[in-house]
Amino acid sequence: MRLYDLFKLALSNLKRRKTRTFLTILGVVIGTASIVVMVSLGLGMSQMMLKSYQDEGSLTMIRVYESYERNDSSEKNKQLTELTDDNVERFRALDHVVEVSPALDVSVSAKCNGAESDFTIRGVSQYYLSQLKLRECGEIPKKDQNELSLIYGNQILYNSFYKTKTYESMEIDPYKDTIFLTFPASDYSEKRSNSDSESDTVKKQKKYIIPVSGILSGGKDDWSENSYNAYADIDTLKKFLRKLYKKALVPAPRTTKNGKAYTYYVYDTIYVFVDDMNNVKEVQKQLADMGFSVNSNMEWLESAQQQLGMVQMVLGGIGGVSLLVAAIGIMNTMMMSIYERTKEIGVMKVLGCDMSDIRNMFLFESGIIGLMGGIAGLMVSYLISFIINFLTSDNGESVSMFIGYSEGGSLSYIPLWLAAFAIIFAIAVGSVAGYVPAVRAMKLSPLAAIRNE
Amino acid sequence: MEPLIKVRDLYKIFNIGSNKVYALNGVSFDIYKGEFIAIVGTSGSGKSTCLNMLAGLEAPSKGVIQIANKRIDRMNEAQLVRFRRQNVGFIFQSYNLIPSMNAIENVAMPLMFRGVGHEERMKAAKHYMELIGIGDQSMHMPNQMSGGQQQRVGIARALVIDPQIIFADEPTGNLDSHTTADVLDLMKRIVSEEQRTMVMVTHDPHIASWADRQLKVVDGHIVETVINESSPIEIKIKEENGEPPFCEVTGS
Ligand SMILES: Nc1ncnc2c1ncn2[C@@H]1O[C@H](COP(=O)(O)OP(=O)(O)OP(=O)(O)O)[C@@H](O)[C@H]1O
Ligand SMILES: [Mg+2]
């Protein structure tokens, strides 16, 4: 029998019992819609999470700290695990590593228009700086600048300055307001004998006005791991600090056994940038094996996504149950229609209709129910998804607060593959549910046609 | 002349609980191409059972059925379906038209099972409907037609695949005497004109007398065979074979 004829026959059989077909399809619609909406919620959540991590900072970045578990180690080993420029080069040589940026931190106090603040100036490499998202008017400090210039994190301006007396929070515009910075006094003195001029000058708490190079993008309510710091080019910062602290290099230098300040830099953090999200884990492991303490956003994201995966499975399971009910509905409908059409099927068999054609005809019928239910269910899903996203977007502030994700992305996300999967799955469910009835129809005796009731 | 259908020692035994019902109790006969056979007998005598086994709708308990040199009794269900599709037309007592299809679609249905395209099968269906004299009713639905009209559609449906054999179980059972005569006339005409073979079951001796040859069945035995001596096909068989068609007469 031709496929086209089978299809037409199946369709006309469905048309014969419009109400029942409609109700069965309705079941599939509800089943499909609940699965799609549930999965779309899971996907939307995971997408939002990914986005929120990306906002926090790059997913390809690994933070490296000095490990304190090895306190007992000898001087030489210690040097190996200190975050020195040597180690920066070692990291750079690793596979998949694109860039390495040390971070040199100096905490400063700031005064502006009668308000005070403390924050950290963080000297980083040009690559790190280039990863920062700036407001339009700003630019990254150049590498070989003579004069130090800063990029302010947006939160410094909005939420860190307080009036000395009233503790009132104050907003600062570094382009208009003058910010006076005070660098910490050096707590290193090159032996008692030398406690003269240089440390004295610092003690006087000289105030500096350092030019603004840019501001990190983001408003009052945007937080990221960068937004509470000020950034500078590391080489320029080193040059600047050398003027202040001379041989000590930094305000609180490490000292050798005999009390001398280190002649090289030891950083608090080194940032390692990896070529791809998927290689982060591998590189991270290598760094950990070298004796450093490491973490990355990717690592957090992975564990968070694992948990979310469970949530997704539960959601999908809930949707699955309703599709299962729909499948039982299809089975029931098909069984009933076989019961009604016993004689007709018998006639067809007497007249030479292949058993497989009879089976396929019924499979087509249940498959069509699945297909129509799948398509309609998908349309309903898109509608529900739209409504959910509308309610959780800015228009429905209260709901989004309740759910806990407010900024960016949509809570319900139906990618193309999910849509395709839903329809194919609905057809498959229809066919599977129709299989037992179809086989039963195939095996019906042709004698049913002969008997007269 | 070789017989088209050969039946030897055919039994059908139904087990109802511990009881055994001998619906067919060992029958043997031959049917030749072009014959119009009537199997006649009282209710419960086993006529339908015999016909169903010939058509491969029921498996014999014992015995041999050979049609066109093929052993029907040894075929499985899928093979039987294919055999019917190629060789057998069937006319039912209660017409059994598909209610959701109109007349011409019903007639064309067996061709659809063969995978014949729409155009071609509609043409064939139209041809047979005109042959039978219902060409003007092709668009009618079964429930808009009288019993006689429906049975004509049924006959056209049996003919459309150009079958070697047509089986008919009480084809006139639901028709009045006038229409019965029309339908029988039609069937007889087609059998002789188109050189078909037809096996008809009936309980009515009067209807059976239309046939070229009657097999009278009582309690699962063939008790008598009546040959219409004026029938051209019977004359021809006798001429060629030198004897009438084989039929074992037994019992009571
Ligand atoms: N499926 C079955 N199961 C058990 N017994 C059956 C079955 N079919 C037929 N029989 C029995 O076989 C015998 C012959 O039945 P059959 O249908 O061949 O009769 P018939 O000659 O066609 O009668 P009628 O003219 O009433 O149609 C009957 O006694 C009947 O009870
Ligand atoms: Mg009968």
mmCIF file of N, CA, C and O and ligand atoms in Angstrom, chain A residues 451, chain B residues 14 16 21 23 41-50 58 170 201 203, ligand 1:
data_model
loop_
_atom_site.group_PDB
_atom_site.id
_atom_site.type_symbol
_atom_site.label_atom_id
_atom_site.label_comp_id
_atom_site.label_asym_id
_atom_site.label_seq_id
_atom_site.Cartn_x
_atom_site.Cartn_y
_atom_site.Cartn_z
ATOM 1 N N ARG A 451 -18.879 -12.713 10.170
ATOM 2 C CA ARG A 451 -19.963 -12.910 11.135
ATOM 3 C C ARG A 451 -20.948 -11.755 11.054
ATOM 4 O O ARG A 451 -20.572 -10.598 10.931
ATOM 5 N N PHE B 14 -14.255 -27.964 15.723
ATOM 6 C CA PHE B 14 -14.214 -26.926 16.756
ATOM 7 C C PHE B 14 -14.280 -27.583 18.116
ATOM 8 O O PHE B 14 -15.073 -28.493 18.332
ATOM 9 N N ILE B 16 -15.420 -26.993 21.659
ATOM 10 C CA ILE B 16 -16.163 -26.111 22.559
ATOM 11 C C ILE B 16 -16.172 -26.789 23.909
ATOM 12 O O ILE B 16 -16.897 -27.744 24.132
ATOM 13 N N VAL B 21 -17.074 -30.266 17.903
ATOM 14 C CA VAL B 21 -18.085 -30.047 16.875
ATOM 15 C C VAL B 21 -17.433 -30.282 15.521
ATOM 16 O O VAL B 21 -16.482 -29.591 15.155
ATOM 17 N N ALA B 23 -17.654 -29.472 12.239
ATOM 18 C CA ALA B 23 -18.329 -28.553 11.321
ATOM 19 C C ALA B 23 -18.181 -29.047 9.887
ATOM 20 O O ALA B 23 -19.096 -28.914 9.078
ATOM 21 N N GLY B 41 -27.099 -25.903 1.738
ATOM 22 C CA GLY B 41 -27.392 -26.765 2.875
ATOM 23 C C GLY B 41 -28.157 -25.994 3.930
ATOM 24 O O GLY B 41 -28.295 -24.769 3.830
ATOM 25 N N THR B 42 -28.622 -26.718 4.915
ATOM 26 C CA THR B 42 -29.396 -26.050 5.964
ATOM 27 C C THR B 42 -28.463 -25.294 6.896
ATOM 28 O O THR B 42 -27.238 -25.451 6.838
ATOM 29 N N SER B 43 -29.038 -24.516 7.766
ATOM 30 C CA SER B 43 -28.252 -23.735 8.709
ATOM 31 C C SER B 43 -27.448 -24.666 9.614
ATOM 32 O O SER B 43 -27.972 -25.655 10.118
ATOM 33 N N GLY B 44 -26.181 -24.335 9.790
ATOM 34 C CA GLY B 44 -25.326 -25.121 10.676
ATOM 35 C C GLY B 44 -24.739 -26.348 10.017
ATOM 36 O O GLY B 44 -24.066 -27.141 10.661
ATOM 37 N N SER B 45 -24.951 -26.490 8.723
ATOM 38 C CA SER B 45 -24.452 -27.691 8.052
ATOM 39 C C SER B 45 -22.957 -27.620 7.752
ATOM 40 O O SER B 45 -22.326 -28.639 7.489
ATOM 41 N N GLY B 46 -22.385 -26.417 7.789
ATOM 42 C CA GLY B 46 -20.939 -26.286 7.600
ATOM 43 C C GLY B 46 -20.543 -25.643 6.287
ATOM 44 O O GLY B 46 -19.369 -25.676 5.903
ATOM 45 N N LYS B 47 -21.487 -24.998 5.610
ATOM 46 C CA LYS B 47 -21.191 -24.358 4.327
ATOM 47 C C LYS B 47 -20.189 -23.215 4.487
ATOM 48 O O LYS B 47 -19.175 -23.157 3.786
ATOM 49 N N SER B 48 -20.512 -22.339 5.435
ATOM 50 C CA SER B 48 -19.643 -21.168 5.618
ATOM 51 C C SER B 48 -18.242 -21.594 6.028
ATOM 52 O O SER B 48 -17.246 -21.044 5.552
ATOM 53 N N THR B 49 -18.195 -22.586 6.899
ATOM 54 C CA THR B 49 -16.898 -23.077 7.352
ATOM 55 C C THR B 49 -16.056 -23.537 6.167
ATOM 56 O O THR B 49 -14.861 -23.222 6.071
ATOM 57 N N CYS B 50 -16.702 -24.248 5.270
ATOM 58 C CA CYS B 50 -16.014 -24.739 4.080
ATOM 59 C C CYS B 50 -15.486 -23.580 3.235
ATOM 60 O O CYS B 50 -14.323 -23.554 2.830
ATOM 61 N N GLU B 58 -9.845 -19.283 7.547
ATOM 62 C CA GLU B 58 -9.851 -20.178 8.693
ATOM 63 C C GLU B 58 -8.928 -21.342 8.350
ATOM 64 O O GLU B 58 -8.899 -21.780 7.198
ATOM 65 N N GLU B 170 -23.659 -16.229 1.132
ATOM 66 C CA GLU B 170 -25.034 -15.716 1.141
ATOM 67 C C GLU B 170 -25.107 -14.307 0.548
ATOM 68 O O GLU B 170 -25.573 -13.381 1.206
ATOM 69 N N VAL B 201 -22.175 -19.569 -1.310
ATOM 70 C CA VAL B 201 -22.836 -20.335 -0.251
ATOM 71 C C VAL B 201 -24.265 -19.843 -0.125
ATOM 72 O O VAL B 201 -24.513 -18.639 -0.149
ATOM 73 N N HIS B 203 -28.398 -21.104 1.579
ATOM 74 C CA HIS B 203 -29.226 -22.136 2.210
ATOM 75 C C HIS B 203 -30.480 -22.382 1.359
ATOM 76 O O HIS B 203 -31.250 -23.277 1.652
HETATM 77 N N1 LIG C 1 -15.958 -20.385 15.575
HETATM 78 C C1 LIG C 1 -16.714 -21.472 15.867
HETATM 79 N N2 LIG C 1 -16.566 -22.064 17.053
HETATM 80 C C2 LIG C 1 -17.294 -23.163 17.348
HETATM 81 N N3 LIG C 1 -18.174 -23.710 16.525
HETATM 82 C C3 LIG C 1 -18.371 -23.142 15.326
HETATM 83 C C4 LIG C 1 -17.631 -21.994 14.937
HETATM 84 N N4 LIG C 1 -18.022 -21.649 13.676
HETATM 85 C C5 LIG C 1 -18.966 -22.555 13.317
HETATM 86 N N5 LIG C 1 -19.156 -23.448 14.299
HETATM 87 C C6 LIG C 1 -20.065 -24.571 14.252
HETATM 88 O O1 LIG C 1 -19.825 -25.260 13.051
HETATM 89 C C7 LIG C 1 -21.038 -25.667 12.451
HETATM 90 C C8 LIG C 1 -21.120 -25.131 11.042
HETATM 91 O O2 LIG C 1 -21.190 -23.742 11.051
HETATM 92 P P1 LIG C 1 -21.318 -22.877 9.750
HETATM 93 O O3 LIG C 1 -21.144 -21.438 10.106
HETATM 94 O O4 LIG C 1 -20.380 -23.404 8.734
HETATM 95 O O5 LIG C 1 -22.779 -23.116 9.327
HETATM 96 P P2 LIG C 1 -23.569 -22.646 8.022
HETATM 97 O O6 LIG C 1 -23.789 -23.818 7.200
HETATM 98 O O7 LIG C 1 -22.826 -21.506 7.419
HETATM 99 O O8 LIG C 1 -24.919 -22.102 8.628
HETATM 100 P P3 LIG C 1 -25.772 -20.811 8.260
HETATM 101 O O9 LIG C 1 -26.522 -21.111 7.071
HETATM 102 O O10 LIG C 1 -26.615 -20.578 9.460
HETATM 103 O O11 LIG C 1 -24.780 -19.706 8.063
HETATM 104 C C9 LIG C 1 -22.142 -25.136 13.344
HETATM 105 O O12 LIG C 1 -22.634 -26.205 14.112
HETATM 106 C C10 LIG C 1 -21.497 -24.127 14.217
HETATM 107 O O13 LIG C 1 -22.064 -24.178 15.489
#
